């Protein structure tokens, strides 16, 4: 049997249908394809972690988007990847004396003044760093689903509780929304905290624990999400063999896959999802074979 067929049968047998949505809502391929997640939005085509990036993902026909959540000096949750504003905004020009321009050293109103689009392309001039609240409202408006990363939690004590409060205020802890939200982090402590605060929420650990240590992670994480560079069919099988905190087989999303050959390779390993800056490229790759 073809490797992908083996993986699909194995995945179906493991009952991972919750996440085995079509490659996109508008372009279904077949039932047992890996889900495709637009990384930082459709970040190859619009500035990462902006509303424009999740709008672009929606226009391309993808429902799952990934983001990174951090906190400002005055306690506002914002969506940005780096711990510094320097790479993806014009902060150096607007606040020249404030190197190294850490997110945690700026207020929300200061960050709201920054241009988070021009670094990517003049077509996106004026895009802003979204607050988490504003971002979630756009996700809702776009009928999208959110893979929310707690980024650098060691810099922001208590951020998990604060994220849960925002998520709850926005109505995302109700039964209709829960299946549209996964919270992940590179920090096991952070994900343990999220699981303790909201035990029914779906959680993911970012990284590749040793196979012998996976069962420890399965106590608080429903997914284990490693880089594609660290992956093998054997590792995916080891993840699928365990049950997570909700009694279902652990699942695995891999990142960041931006080319067709790698997308087909990891599908052959049996992954449940692919996180990508180029969701259209991954969709085409998975459709073609
Ligand atoms: O969602 C996986 C991926 O986002 C983890 O890496 O550095 O892009 O946040 P990073
Ligand atoms: Ca991320």
PDB file of C-alpha atoms and ligand atoms in Angstrom:
ATOM      1  CA  UNK A   1       0.000   0.000   0.000  1.00  0.00           C
ATOM      2  CA  UNK A   2       1.176   3.559  -0.746  1.00  0.00           C
ATOM      3  CA  UNK A   3       2.649   5.249   2.320  1.00  0.00           C
ATOM      4  CA  UNK A   4      -0.047   7.882   2.351  1.00  0.00           C
ATOM      5  CA  UNK A   5      -2.797   5.275   2.136  1.00  0.00           C
ATOM      6  CA  UNK A   6      -1.230   3.456   5.087  1.00  0.00           C
ATOM      7  CA  UNK A   7      -1.081   6.701   7.025  1.00  0.00           C
ATOM      8  CA  UNK A   8      -4.683   7.569   6.166  1.00  0.00           C
ATOM      9  CA  UNK A   9      -5.951   4.159   7.250  1.00  0.00           C
ATOM     10  CA  UNK A  10      -3.923   4.340  10.435  1.00  0.00           C
ATOM     11  CA  UNK A  11      -5.167   7.837  11.161  1.00  0.00           C
ATOM     12  CA  UNK A  12      -8.777   6.891  10.530  1.00  0.00           C
ATOM     13  CA  UNK A  13      -8.369   3.870  12.800  1.00  0.00           C
ATOM     14  CA  UNK A  14      -7.129   6.161  15.511  1.00  0.00           C
ATOM     15  CA  UNK A  15     -10.311   8.169  15.207  1.00  0.00           C
ATOM     16  CA  UNK A  16      -8.631  11.533  14.679  1.00  0.00           C
ATOM     17  CA  UNK A  17     -11.529  12.803  12.623  1.00  0.00           C
ATOM     18  CA  UNK A  18     -12.049  15.910  14.759  1.00  0.00           C
ATOM     19  CA  UNK A  19      -9.077  17.601  13.138  1.00  0.00           C
ATOM     20  CA  UNK A  20      -9.176  15.810   9.838  1.00  0.00           C
ATOM     21  CA  UNK A  21     -11.070  18.551   8.112  1.00  0.00           C
ATOM     22  CA  UNK A  22     -10.709  18.950   4.362  1.00  0.00           C
ATOM     23  CA  UNK A  23      -7.601  20.752   3.176  1.00  0.00           C
ATOM     24  CA  UNK A  24      -9.784  23.825   2.898  1.00  0.00           C
ATOM     25  CA  UNK A  25     -13.462  24.486   3.325  1.00  0.00           C
ATOM     26  CA  UNK A  26     -13.900  25.620  -0.247  1.00  0.00           C
ATOM     27  CA  UNK A  27     -11.603  23.060  -1.829  1.00  0.00           C
ATOM     28  CA  UNK A  28     -12.203  19.736  -0.136  1.00  0.00           C
ATOM     29  CA  UNK A  29      -9.818  17.034  -1.272  1.00  0.00           C
ATOM     30  CA  UNK A  30     -10.705  13.963   0.733  1.00  0.00           C
ATOM     31  CA  UNK A  31     -11.750  13.279   4.252  1.00  0.00           C
ATOM     32  CA  UNK A  32      -8.472  12.032   5.685  1.00  0.00           C
ATOM     33  CA  UNK A  33      -6.133  14.778   4.537  1.00  0.00           C
ATOM     34  CA  UNK A  34      -4.027  16.634   7.102  1.00  0.00           C
ATOM     35  CA  UNK A  35      -5.560  19.917   8.183  1.00  0.00           C
ATOM     36  CA  UNK A  36      -3.711  22.937   6.811  1.00  0.00           C
ATOM     37  CA  UNK A  37      -2.965  25.845   9.154  1.00  0.00           C
ATOM     38  CA  UNK A  38      -2.011  29.282   7.839  1.00  0.00           C
ATOM     39  CA  UNK A  39       1.097  30.157   9.883  1.00  0.00           C
ATOM     40  CA  UNK A  40       0.920  33.698  11.315  1.00  0.00           C
ATOM     41  CA  UNK A  41      -1.940  33.954   8.790  1.00  0.00           C
ATOM     42  CA  UNK A  42      -1.149  33.475   5.121  1.00  0.00           C
ATOM     43  CA  UNK A  43       2.199  35.043   5.946  1.00  0.00           C
ATOM     44  CA  UNK A  44       3.893  34.464   2.594  1.00  0.00           C
ATOM     45  CA  UNK A  45       1.354  36.829   1.037  1.00  0.00           C
ATOM     46  CA  UNK A  46       0.554  39.401   3.727  1.00  0.00           C
ATOM     47  CA  UNK A  47       2.441  40.718   6.769  1.00  0.00           C
ATOM     48  CA  UNK A  48       2.558  38.057   9.478  1.00  0.00           C
ATOM     49  CA  UNK A  49       0.179  38.222  12.432  1.00  0.00           C
ATOM     50  CA  UNK A  50      -1.858  41.107  10.987  1.00  0.00           C
ATOM     51  CA  UNK A  51      -5.554  41.159  10.196  1.00  0.00           C
ATOM     52  CA  UNK A  52      -4.569  41.322   6.525  1.00  0.00           C
ATOM     53  CA  UNK A  53      -2.828  37.942   6.900  1.00  0.00           C
ATOM     54  CA  UNK A  54      -5.907  36.211   8.288  1.00  0.00           C
ATOM     55  CA  UNK A  55      -8.143  37.900   5.735  1.00  0.00           C
ATOM     56  CA  UNK A  56      -5.834  36.537   3.043  1.00  0.00           C
ATOM     57  CA  UNK A  57      -6.044  33.030   4.526  1.00  0.00           C
ATOM     58  CA  UNK A  58      -9.843  33.273   4.452  1.00  0.00           C
ATOM     59  CA  UNK A  59      -9.852  34.472   0.859  1.00  0.00           C
ATOM     60  CA  UNK A  60      -7.656  31.523  -0.111  1.00  0.00           C
ATOM     61  CA  UNK A  61     -10.238  29.225   1.470  1.00  0.00           C
ATOM     62  CA  UNK A  62      -8.462  28.213   4.696  1.00  0.00           C
ATOM     63  CA  UNK A  63     -10.143  28.160   8.047  1.00  0.00           C
ATOM     64  CA  UNK A  64      -7.288  27.447  10.480  1.00  0.00           C
ATOM     65  CA  UNK A  65      -4.900  30.302  11.288  1.00  0.00           C
ATOM     66  CA  UNK A  66      -1.980  30.372  13.723  1.00  0.00           C
ATOM     67  CA  UNK A  67      -0.800  33.386  15.741  1.00  0.00           C
ATOM     68  CA  UNK A  68       1.574  34.437  18.550  1.00  0.00           C
ATOM     69  CA  UNK A  69       0.353  36.264  21.649  1.00  0.00           C
ATOM     70  CA  UNK A  70       2.452  38.548  23.906  1.00  0.00           C
ATOM     71  CA  UNK A  71       1.807  41.406  26.334  1.00  0.00           C
ATOM     72  CA  UNK A  72       2.490  45.148  26.366  1.00  0.00           C
ATOM     73  CA  UNK A  73       3.960  47.161  29.232  1.00  0.00           C
ATOM     74  CA  UNK A  74       0.477  48.216  30.340  1.00  0.00           C
ATOM     75  CA  UNK A  75      -0.972  44.720  30.154  1.00  0.00           C
ATOM     76  CA  UNK A  76      -2.680  44.534  26.753  1.00  0.00           C
ATOM     77  CA  UNK A  77      -2.451  41.257  24.821  1.00  0.00           C
ATOM     78  CA  UNK A  78      -1.121  41.754  21.302  1.00  0.00           C
ATOM     79  CA  UNK A  79      -0.392  39.477  18.349  1.00  0.00           C
ATOM     80  CA  UNK A  80       3.282  39.513  17.352  1.00  0.00           C
ATOM     81  CA  UNK A  81       5.954  36.847  16.877  1.00  0.00           C
ATOM     82  CA  UNK A  82       9.267  38.373  17.990  1.00  0.00           C
ATOM     83  CA  UNK A  83       9.849  39.663  21.521  1.00  0.00           C
ATOM     84  CA  UNK A  84      11.012  42.883  19.815  1.00  0.00           C
ATOM     85  CA  UNK A  85       8.980  45.135  17.543  1.00  0.00           C
ATOM     86  CA  UNK A  86      11.988  45.923  15.355  1.00  0.00           C
ATOM     87  CA  UNK A  87      11.700  43.384  12.541  1.00  0.00           C
ATOM     88  CA  UNK A  88       8.018  43.722  11.698  1.00  0.00           C
ATOM     89  CA  UNK A  89       7.193  47.353  12.461  1.00  0.00           C
ATOM     90  CA  UNK A  90       8.671  50.839  11.965  1.00  0.00           C
ATOM     91  CA  UNK A  91       9.348  51.171  15.700  1.00  0.00           C
ATOM     92  CA  UNK A  92      13.000  52.169  15.173  1.00  0.00           C
ATOM     93  CA  UNK A  93      11.894  55.227  13.182  1.00  0.00           C
ATOM     94  CA  UNK A  94       9.015  56.188  15.477  1.00  0.00           C
ATOM     95  CA  UNK A  95      10.849  55.580  18.789  1.00  0.00           C
ATOM     96  CA  UNK A  96      14.561  55.866  17.888  1.00  0.00           C
ATOM     97  CA  UNK A  97      15.848  56.038  21.443  1.00  0.00           C
ATOM     98  CA  UNK A  98      14.159  52.909  22.766  1.00  0.00           C
ATOM     99  CA  UNK A  99      16.356  50.012  21.606  1.00  0.00           C
ATOM    100  CA  UNK A 100      15.962  47.037  21.744  1.00  0.00           C
ATOM    101  CA  UNK A 101      12.267  47.835  21.249  1.00  0.00           C
ATOM    102  CA  UNK A 102      10.868  44.952  23.298  1.00  0.00           C
ATOM    103  CA  UNK A 103       7.098  44.443  23.194  1.00  0.00           C
ATOM    104  CA  UNK A 104       7.032  44.386  26.999  1.00  0.00           C
ATOM    105  CA  UNK A 105       8.565  47.880  27.160  1.00  0.00           C
ATOM    106  CA  UNK A 106       5.906  49.611  25.039  1.00  0.00           C
ATOM    107  CA  UNK A 107       2.350  50.563  25.914  1.00  0.00           C
ATOM    108  CA  UNK A 108      -0.594  49.470  23.804  1.00  0.00           C
ATOM    109  CA  UNK A 109      -1.185  53.004  22.583  1.00  0.00           C
ATOM    110  CA  UNK A 110       2.460  53.313  21.503  1.00  0.00           C
ATOM    111  CA  UNK A 111       2.252  50.017  19.624  1.00  0.00           C
ATOM    112  CA  UNK A 112      -1.016  51.102  18.021  1.00  0.00           C
ATOM    113  CA  UNK A 113       0.885  53.930  16.302  1.00  0.00           C
ATOM    114  CA  UNK A 114       3.271  51.568  14.522  1.00  0.00           C
ATOM    115  CA  UNK A 115       3.105  50.473  10.908  1.00  0.00           C
ATOM    116  CA  UNK A 116       3.261  46.661  10.821  1.00  0.00           C
ATOM    117  CA  UNK A 117       2.792  46.339   7.068  1.00  0.00           C
ATOM    118  CA  UNK A 118       5.333  48.466   5.188  1.00  0.00           C
ATOM    119  CA  UNK A 119       8.295  46.213   6.080  1.00  0.00           C
ATOM    120  CA  UNK A 120       6.529  43.502   4.066  1.00  0.00           C
ATOM    121  CA  UNK A 121       5.238  45.565   1.144  1.00  0.00           C
ATOM    122  CA  UNK A 122       4.018  49.112   0.498  1.00  0.00           C
ATOM    123  CA  UNK A 123       0.679  47.531  -0.430  1.00  0.00           C
ATOM    124  CA  UNK A 124       0.173  46.861   3.296  1.00  0.00           C
ATOM    125  CA  UNK A 125       1.295  50.259   4.617  1.00  0.00           C
ATOM    126  CA  UNK A 126      -0.676  51.187   7.708  1.00  0.00           C
ATOM    127  CA  UNK A 127      -1.422  47.647   8.885  1.00  0.00           C
ATOM    128  CA  UNK A 128      -1.357  47.529  12.685  1.00  0.00           C
ATOM    129  CA  UNK A 129      -0.191  45.137  15.374  1.00  0.00           C
ATOM    130  CA  UNK A 130      -3.575  43.763  16.430  1.00  0.00           C
ATOM    131  CA  UNK A 131      -4.688  43.369  19.993  1.00  0.00           C
ATOM    132  CA  UNK A 132      -5.777  39.795  20.714  1.00  0.00           C
ATOM    133  CA  UNK A 133      -9.322  41.061  21.208  1.00  0.00           C
ATOM    134  CA  UNK A 134      -9.439  42.714  17.806  1.00  0.00           C
ATOM    135  CA  UNK A 135      -7.752  39.708  16.187  1.00  0.00           C
ATOM    136  CA  UNK A 136     -10.273  37.252  17.638  1.00  0.00           C
ATOM    137  CA  UNK A 137     -13.166  39.377  16.447  1.00  0.00           C
ATOM    138  CA  UNK A 138     -11.746  39.202  12.916  1.00  0.00           C
ATOM    139  CA  UNK A 139     -11.237  35.431  13.211  1.00  0.00           C
ATOM    140  CA  UNK A 140     -14.889  35.203  14.199  1.00  0.00           C
ATOM    141  CA  UNK A 141     -16.040  37.468  11.394  1.00  0.00           C
ATOM    142  CA  UNK A 142     -14.045  35.382   8.900  1.00  0.00           C
ATOM    143  CA  UNK A 143     -15.518  32.126  10.328  1.00  0.00           C
ATOM    144  CA  UNK A 144     -11.961  30.964  10.993  1.00  0.00           C
ATOM    145  CA  UNK A 145     -10.431  28.685  13.632  1.00  0.00           C
ATOM    146  CA  UNK A 146      -7.489  29.625  15.823  1.00  0.00           C
ATOM    147  CA  UNK A 147      -4.247  27.889  16.759  1.00  0.00           C
ATOM    148  CA  UNK A 148      -3.153  30.364  19.437  1.00  0.00           C
ATOM    149  CA  UNK A 149       0.485  30.292  20.569  1.00  0.00           C
ATOM    150  CA  UNK A 150       1.427  31.611  23.992  1.00  0.00           C
ATOM    151  CA  UNK A 151       4.734  33.192  22.913  1.00  0.00           C
ATOM    152  CA  UNK A 152       7.617  33.779  25.337  1.00  0.00           C
ATOM    153  CA  UNK A 153       5.411  33.164  28.418  1.00  0.00           C
ATOM    154  CA  UNK A 154       8.436  33.409  30.703  1.00  0.00           C
ATOM    155  CA  UNK A 155       8.434  37.171  29.946  1.00  0.00           C
ATOM    156  CA  UNK A 156       4.793  37.619  30.929  1.00  0.00           C
ATOM    157  CA  UNK A 157       3.865  36.072  34.287  1.00  0.00           C
ATOM    158  CA  UNK A 158       0.174  35.180  34.422  1.00  0.00           C
ATOM    159  CA  UNK A 159      -0.381  35.590  30.683  1.00  0.00           C
ATOM    160  CA  UNK A 160      -2.193  32.243  30.442  1.00  0.00           C
ATOM    161  CA  UNK A 161      -4.947  33.410  32.806  1.00  0.00           C
ATOM    162  CA  UNK A 162      -5.219  36.670  30.938  1.00  0.00           C
ATOM    163  CA  UNK A 163      -5.492  34.899  27.569  1.00  0.00           C
ATOM    164  CA  UNK A 164      -8.208  32.626  28.964  1.00  0.00           C
ATOM    165  CA  UNK A 165     -10.103  35.691  30.155  1.00  0.00           C
ATOM    166  CA  UNK A 166      -9.956  37.335  26.731  1.00  0.00           C
ATOM    167  CA  UNK A 167     -10.901  34.088  25.006  1.00  0.00           C
ATOM    168  CA  UNK A 168     -13.815  33.711  27.402  1.00  0.00           C
ATOM    169  CA  UNK A 169     -14.939  37.337  27.000  1.00  0.00           C
ATOM    170  CA  UNK A 170     -14.994  36.825  23.249  1.00  0.00           C
ATOM    171  CA  UNK A 171     -17.228  33.765  23.679  1.00  0.00           C
ATOM    172  CA  UNK A 172     -14.634  31.209  22.612  1.00  0.00           C
ATOM    173  CA  UNK A 173     -15.080  28.937  25.610  1.00  0.00           C
ATOM    174  CA  UNK A 174     -18.669  28.138  24.700  1.00  0.00           C
ATOM    175  CA  UNK A 175     -19.405  24.687  23.253  1.00  0.00           C
ATOM    176  CA  UNK A 176     -19.739  25.987  19.686  1.00  0.00           C
ATOM    177  CA  UNK A 177     -16.317  27.615  19.718  1.00  0.00           C
ATOM    178  CA  UNK A 178     -14.184  25.148  21.666  1.00  0.00           C
ATOM    179  CA  UNK A 179     -13.608  22.900  18.664  1.00  0.00           C
ATOM    180  CA  UNK A 180     -12.327  25.969  16.796  1.00  0.00           C
ATOM    181  CA  UNK A 181      -9.567  26.761  19.286  1.00  0.00           C
ATOM    182  CA  UNK A 182      -6.246  25.104  20.146  1.00  0.00           C
ATOM    183  CA  UNK A 183      -3.761  26.748  22.539  1.00  0.00           C
ATOM    184  CA  UNK A 184      -0.111  25.780  22.089  1.00  0.00           C
ATOM    185  CA  UNK A 185       3.314  26.822  23.400  1.00  0.00           C
ATOM    186  CA  UNK A 186       6.976  25.841  23.401  1.00  0.00           C
ATOM    187  CA  UNK A 187       6.684  26.080  27.180  1.00  0.00           C
ATOM    188  CA  UNK A 188       5.372  22.894  28.802  1.00  0.00           C
ATOM    189  CA  UNK A 189       4.741  24.859  32.000  1.00  0.00           C
ATOM    190  CA  UNK A 190       2.548  27.307  30.118  1.00  0.00           C
ATOM    191  CA  UNK A 191       0.461  24.565  28.504  1.00  0.00           C
ATOM    192  CA  UNK A 192       0.169  22.768  31.828  1.00  0.00           C
ATOM    193  CA  UNK A 193      -1.214  26.014  33.242  1.00  0.00           C
ATOM    194  CA  UNK A 194      -3.701  26.442  30.390  1.00  0.00           C
ATOM    195  CA  UNK A 195      -4.890  22.858  30.902  1.00  0.00           C
ATOM    196  CA  UNK A 196      -5.314  23.465  34.624  1.00  0.00           C
ATOM    197  CA  UNK A 197      -7.250  26.705  34.056  1.00  0.00           C
ATOM    198  CA  UNK A 198      -9.501  25.320  31.302  1.00  0.00           C
ATOM    199  CA  UNK A 199      -9.365  21.522  31.445  1.00  0.00           C
ATOM    200  CA  UNK A 200     -11.710  20.966  28.497  1.00  0.00           C
ATOM    201  CA  UNK A 201      -9.748  23.161  26.104  1.00  0.00           C
ATOM    202  CA  UNK A 202      -7.589  21.526  23.399  1.00  0.00           C
ATOM    203  CA  UNK A 203      -3.889  22.143  23.978  1.00  0.00           C
ATOM    204  CA  UNK A 204      -0.658  21.511  22.084  1.00  0.00           C
ATOM    205  CA  UNK A 205       3.003  21.292  23.077  1.00  0.00           C
ATOM    206  CA  UNK A 206       5.397  22.762  20.513  1.00  0.00           C
ATOM    207  CA  UNK A 207       8.521  20.657  20.257  1.00  0.00           C
ATOM    208  CA  UNK A 208       9.726  17.100  19.938  1.00  0.00           C
ATOM    209  CA  UNK A 209       9.966  15.348  23.289  1.00  0.00           C
ATOM    210  CA  UNK A 210      11.813  12.025  23.361  1.00  0.00           C
ATOM    211  CA  UNK A 211       9.452   9.121  22.662  1.00  0.00           C
ATOM    212  CA  UNK A 212      10.018   7.805  26.185  1.00  0.00           C
ATOM    213  CA  UNK A 213       8.858  11.143  27.590  1.00  0.00           C
ATOM    214  CA  UNK A 214       5.738  11.590  25.459  1.00  0.00           C
ATOM    215  CA  UNK A 215       3.417  10.011  28.016  1.00  0.00           C
ATOM    216  CA  UNK A 216       4.247  12.816  30.460  1.00  0.00           C
ATOM    217  CA  UNK A 217       3.183  15.424  27.901  1.00  0.00           C
ATOM    218  CA  UNK A 218      -0.017  13.461  27.179  1.00  0.00           C
ATOM    219  CA  UNK A 219      -1.233  14.388  30.674  1.00  0.00           C
ATOM    220  CA  UNK A 220      -1.816  18.007  29.663  1.00  0.00           C
ATOM    221  CA  UNK A 221      -1.443  18.254  25.854  1.00  0.00           C
ATOM    222  CA  UNK A 222      -3.787  16.880  23.196  1.00  0.00           C
ATOM    223  CA  UNK A 223      -1.233  17.535  20.478  1.00  0.00           C
ATOM    224  CA  UNK A 224       2.539  17.373  20.118  1.00  0.00           C
ATOM    225  CA  UNK A 225       3.709  19.728  17.376  1.00  0.00           C
ATOM    226  CA  UNK A 226       7.329  19.330  16.192  1.00  0.00           C
ATOM    227  CA  UNK A 227       9.298  20.909  13.361  1.00  0.00           C
ATOM    228  CA  UNK A 228       9.123  18.869  10.159  1.00  0.00           C
ATOM    229  CA  UNK A 229      12.928  18.649  10.290  1.00  0.00           C
ATOM    230  CA  UNK A 230      12.694  16.462  13.413  1.00  0.00           C
ATOM    231  CA  UNK A 231      10.010  14.142  12.122  1.00  0.00           C
ATOM    232  CA  UNK A 232       9.758  10.474  11.097  1.00  0.00           C
ATOM    233  CA  UNK A 233       6.883   8.038  10.534  1.00  0.00           C
ATOM    234  CA  UNK A 234       8.029   6.210  13.650  1.00  0.00           C
ATOM    235  CA  UNK A 235       7.728   9.358  15.750  1.00  0.00           C
ATOM    236  CA  UNK A 236       4.236  10.134  14.422  1.00  0.00           C
ATOM    237  CA  UNK A 237       3.149   6.563  15.232  1.00  0.00           C
ATOM    238  CA  UNK A 238       4.552   6.900  18.752  1.00  0.00           C
ATOM    239  CA  UNK A 239       2.504  10.068  19.260  1.00  0.00           C
ATOM    240  CA  UNK A 240      -0.658   8.469  17.874  1.00  0.00           C
ATOM    241  CA  UNK A 241      -0.228   5.437  20.130  1.00  0.00           C
ATOM    242  CA  UNK A 242      -0.849   7.555  23.245  1.00  0.00           C
ATOM    243  CA  UNK A 243      -4.043   9.079  24.544  1.00  0.00           C
ATOM    244  CA  UNK A 244      -4.201  12.720  25.586  1.00  0.00           C
ATOM    245  CA  UNK A 245      -5.911  14.319  28.584  1.00  0.00           C
ATOM    246  CA  UNK A 246      -9.338  13.921  26.977  1.00  0.00           C
ATOM    247  CA  UNK A 247      -8.966  10.202  26.296  1.00  0.00           C
ATOM    248  CA  UNK A 248      -8.424  10.599  22.550  1.00  0.00           C
ATOM    249  CA  UNK A 249      -5.287   9.674  20.604  1.00  0.00           C
ATOM    250  CA  UNK A 250      -2.624  12.357  20.693  1.00  0.00           C
ATOM    251  CA  UNK A 251      -2.374  14.236  17.423  1.00  0.00           C
ATOM    252  CA  UNK A 252       0.497  15.979  15.682  1.00  0.00           C
ATOM    253  CA  UNK A 253       0.773  19.152  13.608  1.00  0.00           C
ATOM    254  CA  UNK A 254       4.132  19.894  12.013  1.00  0.00           C
ATOM    255  CA  UNK A 255       5.703  23.235  11.017  1.00  0.00           C
ATOM    256  CA  UNK A 256       6.719  25.176   8.956  1.00  0.00           C
ATOM    257  CA  UNK A 257       6.267  23.361   5.637  1.00  0.00           C
ATOM    258  CA  UNK A 258       6.314  25.687   2.642  1.00  0.00           C
ATOM    259  CA  UNK A 259       7.043  23.384  -0.299  1.00  0.00           C
ATOM    260  CA  UNK A 260       5.153  20.621  -2.065  1.00  0.00           C
ATOM    261  CA  UNK A 261       7.726  17.856  -1.660  1.00  0.00           C
ATOM    262  CA  UNK A 262       7.942  18.289   2.120  1.00  0.00           C
ATOM    263  CA  UNK A 263       4.157  18.519   2.399  1.00  0.00           C
ATOM    264  CA  UNK A 264       3.786  15.161   0.642  1.00  0.00           C
ATOM    265  CA  UNK A 265       6.587  13.654   2.718  1.00  0.00           C
ATOM    266  CA  UNK A 266       5.078  14.580   6.083  1.00  0.00           C
ATOM    267  CA  UNK A 267       1.631  13.488   4.928  1.00  0.00           C
ATOM    268  CA  UNK A 268       3.241  10.113   4.253  1.00  0.00           C
ATOM    269  CA  UNK A 269       4.358  10.065   7.882  1.00  0.00           C
ATOM    270  CA  UNK A 270       0.696  10.350   8.895  1.00  0.00           C
ATOM    271  CA  UNK A 271       0.672  13.834  10.398  1.00  0.00           C
ATOM    272  CA  UNK A 272      -2.701  15.291  11.376  1.00  0.00           C
ATOM    273  CA  UNK A 273      -1.878  18.769  10.169  1.00  0.00           C
ATOM    274  CA  UNK A 274       0.627  20.987   8.379  1.00  0.00           C
ATOM    275  CA  UNK A 275       1.391  24.536   9.512  1.00  0.00           C
ATOM    276  CA  UNK A 276       2.540  26.643   6.565  1.00  0.00           C
ATOM    277  CA  UNK A 277       3.180  30.185   5.338  1.00  0.00           C
ATOM    278  CA  UNK A 278       1.905  29.033   1.915  1.00  0.00           C
ATOM    279  CA  UNK A 279      -1.323  27.145   2.525  1.00  0.00           C
ATOM    280  CA  UNK A 280      -2.220  27.218  -1.156  1.00  0.00           C
ATOM    281  CA  UNK A 281       1.043  25.468  -2.061  1.00  0.00           C
ATOM    282  CA  UNK A 282       0.397  22.749   0.519  1.00  0.00           C
ATOM    283  CA  UNK A 283      -3.197  22.331  -0.631  1.00  0.00           C
ATOM    284  CA  UNK A 284      -2.111  21.909  -4.243  1.00  0.00           C
ATOM    285  CA  UNK A 285       0.567  19.405  -3.212  1.00  0.00           C
ATOM    286  CA  UNK A 286      -1.899  17.319  -1.217  1.00  0.00           C
ATOM    287  CA  UNK A 287      -4.506  17.492  -3.975  1.00  0.00           C
ATOM    288  CA  UNK A 288      -2.148  16.360  -6.677  1.00  0.00           C
ATOM    289  CA  UNK A 289      -1.322  12.902  -5.374  1.00  0.00           C
TER     290      UNK A 289
HETATM  291  O1  LIG B   1       2.952  26.950  15.069  1.00  0.00           O
HETATM  292  C1  LIG B   1       4.270  26.546  14.964  1.00  0.00           C
HETATM  293  C2  LIG B   1       5.262  27.659  14.855  1.00  0.00           C
HETATM  294  O2  LIG B   1       4.623  28.889  14.892  1.00  0.00           O
HETATM  295  C3  LIG B   1       6.316  27.621  15.876  1.00  0.00           C
HETATM  296  O3  LIG B   1       7.384  28.461  15.568  1.00  0.00           O
HETATM  297  O4  LIG B   1       8.725  30.479  15.824  1.00  0.00           O
HETATM  298  O5  LIG B   1       6.970  30.381  14.080  1.00  0.00           O
HETATM  299  O6  LIG B   1       6.338  30.567  16.468  1.00  0.00           O
HETATM  300  P1  LIG B   1       7.338  30.043  15.490  1.00  0.00           P
HETATM  301 CA1  LIG B   2       4.013  30.642  16.316  1.00  0.00          CA
END
